[in-house]
PDB file of C-alpha atoms and ligand atoms in Angstrom:
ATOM      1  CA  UNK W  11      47.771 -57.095 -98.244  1.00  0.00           C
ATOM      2  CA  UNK W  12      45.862 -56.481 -95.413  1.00  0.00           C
ATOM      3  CA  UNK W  13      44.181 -53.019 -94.755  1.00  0.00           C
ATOM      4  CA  UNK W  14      44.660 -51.307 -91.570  1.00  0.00           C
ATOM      5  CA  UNK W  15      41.814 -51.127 -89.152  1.00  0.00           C
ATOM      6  CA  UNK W  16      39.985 -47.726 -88.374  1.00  0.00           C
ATOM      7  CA  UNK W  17      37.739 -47.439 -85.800  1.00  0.00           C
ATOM      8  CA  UNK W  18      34.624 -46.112 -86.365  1.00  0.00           C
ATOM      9  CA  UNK W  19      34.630 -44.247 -83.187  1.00  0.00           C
ATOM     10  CA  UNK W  20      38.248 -42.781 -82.336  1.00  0.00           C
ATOM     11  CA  UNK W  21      39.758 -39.922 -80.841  1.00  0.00           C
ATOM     12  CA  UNK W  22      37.507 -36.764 -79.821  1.00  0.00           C
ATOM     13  CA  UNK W  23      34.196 -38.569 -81.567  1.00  0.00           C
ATOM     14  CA  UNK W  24      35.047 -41.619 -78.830  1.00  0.00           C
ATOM     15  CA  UNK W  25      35.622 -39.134 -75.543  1.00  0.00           C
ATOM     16  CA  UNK W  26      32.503 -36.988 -76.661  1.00  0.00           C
ATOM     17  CA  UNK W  27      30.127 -40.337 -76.462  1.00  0.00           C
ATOM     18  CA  UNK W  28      32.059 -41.802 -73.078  1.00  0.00           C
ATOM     19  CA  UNK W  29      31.309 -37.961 -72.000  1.00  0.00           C
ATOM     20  CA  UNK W  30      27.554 -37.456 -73.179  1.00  0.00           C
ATOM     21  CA  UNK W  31      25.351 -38.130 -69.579  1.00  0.00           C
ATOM     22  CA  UNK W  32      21.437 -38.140 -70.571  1.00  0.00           C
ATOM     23  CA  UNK W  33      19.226 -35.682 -68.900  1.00  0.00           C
ATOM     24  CA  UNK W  34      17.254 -38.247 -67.319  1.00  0.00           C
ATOM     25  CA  UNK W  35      20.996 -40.207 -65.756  1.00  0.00           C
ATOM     26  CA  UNK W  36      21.655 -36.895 -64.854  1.00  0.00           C
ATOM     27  CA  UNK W  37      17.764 -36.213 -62.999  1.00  0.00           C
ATOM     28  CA  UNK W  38      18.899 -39.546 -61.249  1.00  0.00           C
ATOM     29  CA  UNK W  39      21.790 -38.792 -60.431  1.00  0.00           C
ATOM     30  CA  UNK W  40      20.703 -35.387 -58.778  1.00  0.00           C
ATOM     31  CA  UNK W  41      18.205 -37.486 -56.941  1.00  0.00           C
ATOM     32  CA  UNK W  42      20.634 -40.171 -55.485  1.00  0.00           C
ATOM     33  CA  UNK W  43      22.692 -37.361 -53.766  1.00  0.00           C
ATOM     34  CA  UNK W  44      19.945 -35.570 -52.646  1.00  0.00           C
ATOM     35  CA  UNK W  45      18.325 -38.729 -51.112  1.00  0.00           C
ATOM     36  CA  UNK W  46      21.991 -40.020 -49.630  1.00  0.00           C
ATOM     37  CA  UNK W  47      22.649 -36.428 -47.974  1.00  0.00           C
ATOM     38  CA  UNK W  48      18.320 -36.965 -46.166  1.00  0.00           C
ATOM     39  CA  UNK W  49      19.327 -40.608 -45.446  1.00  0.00           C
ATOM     40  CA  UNK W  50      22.625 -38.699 -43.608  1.00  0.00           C
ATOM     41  CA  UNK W  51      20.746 -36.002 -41.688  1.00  0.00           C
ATOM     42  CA  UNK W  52      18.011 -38.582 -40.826  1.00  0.00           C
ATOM     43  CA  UNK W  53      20.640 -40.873 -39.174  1.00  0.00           C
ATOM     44  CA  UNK W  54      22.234 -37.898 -37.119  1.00  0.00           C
ATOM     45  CA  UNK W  55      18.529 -36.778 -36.158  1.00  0.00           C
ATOM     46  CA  UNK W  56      18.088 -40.322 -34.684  1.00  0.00           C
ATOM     47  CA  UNK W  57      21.385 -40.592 -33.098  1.00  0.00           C
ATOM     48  CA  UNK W  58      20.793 -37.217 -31.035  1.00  0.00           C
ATOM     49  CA  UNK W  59      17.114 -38.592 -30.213  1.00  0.00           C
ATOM     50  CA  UNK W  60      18.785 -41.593 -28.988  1.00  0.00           C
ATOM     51  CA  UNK W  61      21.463 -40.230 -26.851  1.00  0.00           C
ATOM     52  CA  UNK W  62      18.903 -37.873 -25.414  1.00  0.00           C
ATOM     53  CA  UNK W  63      16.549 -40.876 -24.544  1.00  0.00           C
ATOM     54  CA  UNK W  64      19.433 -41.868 -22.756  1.00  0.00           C
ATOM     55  CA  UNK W  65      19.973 -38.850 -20.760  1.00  0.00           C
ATOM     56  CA  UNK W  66      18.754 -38.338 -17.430  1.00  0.00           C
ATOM     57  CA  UNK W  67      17.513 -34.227 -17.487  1.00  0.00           C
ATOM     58  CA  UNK W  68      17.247 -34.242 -13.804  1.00  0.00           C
ATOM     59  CA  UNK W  69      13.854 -34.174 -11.965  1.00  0.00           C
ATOM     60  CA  UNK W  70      10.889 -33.799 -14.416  1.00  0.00           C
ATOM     61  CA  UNK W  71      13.438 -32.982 -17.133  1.00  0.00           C
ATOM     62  CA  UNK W  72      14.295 -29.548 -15.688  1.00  0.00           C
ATOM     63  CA  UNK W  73      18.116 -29.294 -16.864  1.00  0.00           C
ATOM     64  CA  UNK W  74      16.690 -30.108 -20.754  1.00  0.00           C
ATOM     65  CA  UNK W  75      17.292 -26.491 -21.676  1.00  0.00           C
ATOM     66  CA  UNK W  76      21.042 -26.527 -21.049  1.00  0.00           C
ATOM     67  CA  UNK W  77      21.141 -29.238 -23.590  1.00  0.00           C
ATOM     68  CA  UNK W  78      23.631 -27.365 -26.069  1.00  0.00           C
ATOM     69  CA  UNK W  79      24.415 -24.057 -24.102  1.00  0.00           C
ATOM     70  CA  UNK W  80      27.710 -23.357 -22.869  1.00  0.00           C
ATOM     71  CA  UNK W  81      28.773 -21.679 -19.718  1.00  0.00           C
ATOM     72  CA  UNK W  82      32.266 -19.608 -19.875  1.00  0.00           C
ATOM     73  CA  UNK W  83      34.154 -18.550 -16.754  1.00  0.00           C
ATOM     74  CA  UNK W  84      37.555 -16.779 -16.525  1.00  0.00           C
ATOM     75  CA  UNK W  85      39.641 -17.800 -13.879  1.00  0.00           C
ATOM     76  CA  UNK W  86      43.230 -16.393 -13.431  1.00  0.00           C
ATOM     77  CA  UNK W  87      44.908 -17.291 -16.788  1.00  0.00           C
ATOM     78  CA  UNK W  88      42.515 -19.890 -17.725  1.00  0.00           C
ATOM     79  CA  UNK W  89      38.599 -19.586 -19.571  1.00  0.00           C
ATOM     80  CA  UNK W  90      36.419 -22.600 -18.494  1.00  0.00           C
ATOM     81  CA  UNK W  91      33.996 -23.708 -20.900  1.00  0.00           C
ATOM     82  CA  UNK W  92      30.908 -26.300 -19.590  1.00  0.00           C
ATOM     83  CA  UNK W  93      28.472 -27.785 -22.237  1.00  0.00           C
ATOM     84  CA  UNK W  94      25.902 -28.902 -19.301  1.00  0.00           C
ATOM     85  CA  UNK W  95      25.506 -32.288 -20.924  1.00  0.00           C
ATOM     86  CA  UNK W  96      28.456 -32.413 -23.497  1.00  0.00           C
ATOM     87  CA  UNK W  97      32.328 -30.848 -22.935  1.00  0.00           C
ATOM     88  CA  UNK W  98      34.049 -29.454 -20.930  1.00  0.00           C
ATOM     89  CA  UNK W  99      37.335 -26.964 -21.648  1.00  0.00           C
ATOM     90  CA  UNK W 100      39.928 -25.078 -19.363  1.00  0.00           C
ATOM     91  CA  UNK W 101      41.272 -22.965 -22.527  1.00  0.00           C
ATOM     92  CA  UNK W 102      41.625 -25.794 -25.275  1.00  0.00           C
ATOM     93  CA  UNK W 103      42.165 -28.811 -22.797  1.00  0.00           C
ATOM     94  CA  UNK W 104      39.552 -31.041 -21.995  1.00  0.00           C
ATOM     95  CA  UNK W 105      38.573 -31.734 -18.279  1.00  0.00           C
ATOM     96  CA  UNK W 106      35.929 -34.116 -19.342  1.00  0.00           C
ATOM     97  CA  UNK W 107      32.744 -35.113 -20.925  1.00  0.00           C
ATOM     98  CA  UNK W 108      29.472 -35.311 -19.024  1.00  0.00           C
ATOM     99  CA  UNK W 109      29.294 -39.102 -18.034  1.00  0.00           C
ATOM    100  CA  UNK W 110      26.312 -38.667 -15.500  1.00  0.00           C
ATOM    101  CA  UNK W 111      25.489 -37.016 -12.149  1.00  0.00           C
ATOM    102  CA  UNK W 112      26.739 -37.842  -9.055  1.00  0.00           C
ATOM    103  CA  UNK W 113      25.624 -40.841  -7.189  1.00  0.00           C
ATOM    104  CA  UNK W 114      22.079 -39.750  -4.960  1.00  0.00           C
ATOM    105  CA  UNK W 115      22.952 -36.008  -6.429  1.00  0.00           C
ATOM    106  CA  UNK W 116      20.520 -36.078  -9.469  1.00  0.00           C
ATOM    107  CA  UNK W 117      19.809 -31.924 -10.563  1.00  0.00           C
ATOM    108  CA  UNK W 118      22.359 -30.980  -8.261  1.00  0.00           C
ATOM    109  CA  UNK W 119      25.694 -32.558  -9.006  1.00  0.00           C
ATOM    110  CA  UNK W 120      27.226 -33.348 -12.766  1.00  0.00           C
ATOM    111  CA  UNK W 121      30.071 -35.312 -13.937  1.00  0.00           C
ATOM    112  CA  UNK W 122      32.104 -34.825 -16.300  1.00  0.00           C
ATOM    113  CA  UNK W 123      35.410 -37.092 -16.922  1.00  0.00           C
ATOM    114  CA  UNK W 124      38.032 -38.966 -19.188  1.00  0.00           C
ATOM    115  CA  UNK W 125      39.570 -35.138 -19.884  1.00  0.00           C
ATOM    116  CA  UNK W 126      42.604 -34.966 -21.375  1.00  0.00           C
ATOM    117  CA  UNK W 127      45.373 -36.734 -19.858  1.00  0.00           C
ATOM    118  CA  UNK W 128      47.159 -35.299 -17.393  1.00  0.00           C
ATOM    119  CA  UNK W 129      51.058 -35.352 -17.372  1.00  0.00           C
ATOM    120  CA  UNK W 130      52.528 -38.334 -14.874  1.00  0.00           C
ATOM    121  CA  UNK W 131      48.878 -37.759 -13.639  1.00  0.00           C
ATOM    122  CA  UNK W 132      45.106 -38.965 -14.203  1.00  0.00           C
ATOM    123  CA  UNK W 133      42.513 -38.039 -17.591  1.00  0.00           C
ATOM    124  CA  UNK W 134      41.369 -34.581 -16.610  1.00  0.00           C
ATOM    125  CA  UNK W 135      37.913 -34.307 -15.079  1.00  0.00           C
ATOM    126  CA  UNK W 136      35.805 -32.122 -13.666  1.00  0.00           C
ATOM    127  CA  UNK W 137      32.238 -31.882 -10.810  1.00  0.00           C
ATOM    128  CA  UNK W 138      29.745 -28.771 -11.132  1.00  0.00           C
ATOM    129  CA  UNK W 139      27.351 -28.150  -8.608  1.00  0.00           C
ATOM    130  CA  UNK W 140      24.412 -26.709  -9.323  1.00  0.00           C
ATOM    131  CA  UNK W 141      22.756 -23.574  -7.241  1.00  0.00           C
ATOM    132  CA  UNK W 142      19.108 -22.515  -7.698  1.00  0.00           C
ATOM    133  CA  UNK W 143      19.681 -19.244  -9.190  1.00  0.00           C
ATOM    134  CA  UNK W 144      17.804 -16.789 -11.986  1.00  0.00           C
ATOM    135  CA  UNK W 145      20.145 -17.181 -14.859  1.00  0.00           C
ATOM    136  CA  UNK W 146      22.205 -19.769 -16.074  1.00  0.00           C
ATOM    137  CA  UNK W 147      25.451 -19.186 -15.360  1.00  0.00           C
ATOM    138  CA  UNK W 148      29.116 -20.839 -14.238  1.00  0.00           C
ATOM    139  CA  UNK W 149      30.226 -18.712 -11.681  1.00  0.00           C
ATOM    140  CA  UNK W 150      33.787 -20.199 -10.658  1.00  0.00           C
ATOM    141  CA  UNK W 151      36.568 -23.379 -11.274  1.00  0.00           C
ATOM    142  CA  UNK W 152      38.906 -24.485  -9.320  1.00  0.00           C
ATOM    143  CA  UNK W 153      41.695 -27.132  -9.376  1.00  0.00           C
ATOM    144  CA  UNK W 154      41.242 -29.381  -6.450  1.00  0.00           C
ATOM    145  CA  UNK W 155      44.087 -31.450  -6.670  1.00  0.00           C
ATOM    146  CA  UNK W 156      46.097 -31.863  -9.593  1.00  0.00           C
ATOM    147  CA  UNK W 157      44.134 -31.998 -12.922  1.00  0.00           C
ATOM    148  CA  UNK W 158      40.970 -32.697 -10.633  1.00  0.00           C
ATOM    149  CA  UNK W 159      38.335 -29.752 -10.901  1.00  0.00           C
ATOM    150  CA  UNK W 160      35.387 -28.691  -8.959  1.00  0.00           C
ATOM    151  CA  UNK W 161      33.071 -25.599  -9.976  1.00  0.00           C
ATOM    152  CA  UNK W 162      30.262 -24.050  -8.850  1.00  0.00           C
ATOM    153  CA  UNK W 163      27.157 -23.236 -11.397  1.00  0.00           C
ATOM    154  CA  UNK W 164      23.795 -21.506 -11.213  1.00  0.00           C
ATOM    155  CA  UNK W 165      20.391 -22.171 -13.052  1.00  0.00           C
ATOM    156  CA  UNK W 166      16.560 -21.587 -12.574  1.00  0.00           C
ATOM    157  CA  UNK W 167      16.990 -25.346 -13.320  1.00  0.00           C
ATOM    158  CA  UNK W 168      18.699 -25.900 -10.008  1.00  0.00           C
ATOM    159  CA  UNK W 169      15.694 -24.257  -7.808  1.00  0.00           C
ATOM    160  CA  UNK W 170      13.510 -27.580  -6.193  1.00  0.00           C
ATOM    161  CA  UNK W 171      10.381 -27.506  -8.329  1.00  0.00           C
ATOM    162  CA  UNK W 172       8.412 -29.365  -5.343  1.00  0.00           C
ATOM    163  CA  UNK W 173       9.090 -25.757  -3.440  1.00  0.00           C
ATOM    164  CA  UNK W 174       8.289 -22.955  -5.609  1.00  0.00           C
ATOM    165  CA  UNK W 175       5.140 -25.177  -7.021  1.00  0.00           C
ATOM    166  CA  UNK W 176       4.089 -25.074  -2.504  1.00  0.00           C
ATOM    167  CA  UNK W 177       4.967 -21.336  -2.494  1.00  0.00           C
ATOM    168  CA  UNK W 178       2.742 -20.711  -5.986  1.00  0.00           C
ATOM    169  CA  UNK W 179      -0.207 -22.820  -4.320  1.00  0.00           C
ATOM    170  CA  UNK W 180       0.522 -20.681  -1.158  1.00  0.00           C
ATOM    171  CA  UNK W 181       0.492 -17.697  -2.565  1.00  0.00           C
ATOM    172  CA  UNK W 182      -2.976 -18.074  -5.169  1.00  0.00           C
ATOM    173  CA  UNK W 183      -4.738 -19.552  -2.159  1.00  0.00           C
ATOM    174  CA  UNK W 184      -3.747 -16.578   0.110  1.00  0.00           C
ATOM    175  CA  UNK W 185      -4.078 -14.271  -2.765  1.00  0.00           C
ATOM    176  CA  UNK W 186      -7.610 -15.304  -3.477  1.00  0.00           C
ATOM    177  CA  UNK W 187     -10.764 -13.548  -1.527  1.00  0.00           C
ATOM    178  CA  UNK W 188     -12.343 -16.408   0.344  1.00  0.00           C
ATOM    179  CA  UNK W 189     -15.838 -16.944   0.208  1.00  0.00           C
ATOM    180  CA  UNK W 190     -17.253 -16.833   3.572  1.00  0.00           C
ATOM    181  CA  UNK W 191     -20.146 -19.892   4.637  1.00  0.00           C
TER     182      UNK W 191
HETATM  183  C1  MAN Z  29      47.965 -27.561 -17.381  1.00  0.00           C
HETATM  184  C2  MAN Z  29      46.639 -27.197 -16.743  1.00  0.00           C
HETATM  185  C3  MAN Z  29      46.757 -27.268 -15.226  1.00  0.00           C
HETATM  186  C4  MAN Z  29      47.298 -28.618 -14.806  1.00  0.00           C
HETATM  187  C5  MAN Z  29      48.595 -28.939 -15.539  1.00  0.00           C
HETATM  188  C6  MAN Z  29      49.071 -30.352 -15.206  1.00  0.00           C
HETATM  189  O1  MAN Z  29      48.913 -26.577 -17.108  1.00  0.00           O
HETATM  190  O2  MAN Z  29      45.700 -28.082 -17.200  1.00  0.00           O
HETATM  191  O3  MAN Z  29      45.497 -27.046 -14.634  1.00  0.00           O
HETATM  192  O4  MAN Z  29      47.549 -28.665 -13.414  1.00  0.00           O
HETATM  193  O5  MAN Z  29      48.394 -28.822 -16.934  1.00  0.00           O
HETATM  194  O6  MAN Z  29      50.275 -30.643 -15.844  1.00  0.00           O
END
């Protein structure tokens, strides 16, 4: 007769074994996930260094500060939103991401297009033209023609470098007492 076969390990001995994790799997564990969650915030670190090597900040870089700000306008019914070098809303519609300025129109004129698609009608987009001014600021957006938008924006940014560096010069060699020969 043959005898029946018991396990040695069965039931809640068996699950407690499967279930015991060593301190030091454990320790390695810990470190695996840590390391995978650096390798993650490395790679979006060098994607945004990438995509800003790729951006052109406008003469000597001037427009860099804008980089993640955004500009809010209300309009009649409507709030405009402008991320200076990201998206672009008219309430929770998009009118376009930045995609460049204007042809000859570099620190002046920005770009922003493939919106949200317009009904019977083209992807939303959007122009803002910049306006030397003291703050940074969207002052007004219209709709041109249907789902086309223009709007008007001003920024210390905006103000021609080449001029207020003549008027500085001016003004310290003016400012100075002159020694007489
Ligand atoms: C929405 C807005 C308007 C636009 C129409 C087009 O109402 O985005 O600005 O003209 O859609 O259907």
């Amino acid at each position: 007769m043959a005898t029946d076969f018991v396990p040695v390990w069965s039931g809640e001995s068996k699950a407690a074994v499967e279930d015991f994790k060593s301190p030091e799997g454990n320790a390695a564990r810990d470190a695996l996930t840590a390391a995978k969650a650096e390798e993650r915030s490395a790679e979006s670190l060098l994607t945004a260094v990438e995509t800003d090597a790729k951006t052109d900040f406008g003469p000597d870089g001037a427009f860099w500060p804008l980089k993640g700000t955004t500009l809010e306008v209300k309009v009649n019914q409507y709030t405009y939103k402008v991320e200076p070098f990201g998206d672009t809303k008219q309430d929770f519609t998009s009118l376009g991401v930045f995609s460049g300025w204007a042809e000859g129109r570099v620190g002046s004129v920005m770009k922003f297009t493939e919106g949200a698609r317009c009904w019977n009608g083209p992807a939303r987009s959007l122009t803002i033209t910049w306006e030397c001014g003291e703050s940074n600021a969207l002052l007004t957006v219209q709709e041109d023609e249907k789902c086309v938008y223009s709007g008007r924006a001003t920024s210390p940014a905006a103000c021609d470098g080449k001029l207020a560096q003549e008027l500085k010069l001016e003004l310290e060699d003016g400012g100075a007492p002159r020694t007489e020969l």
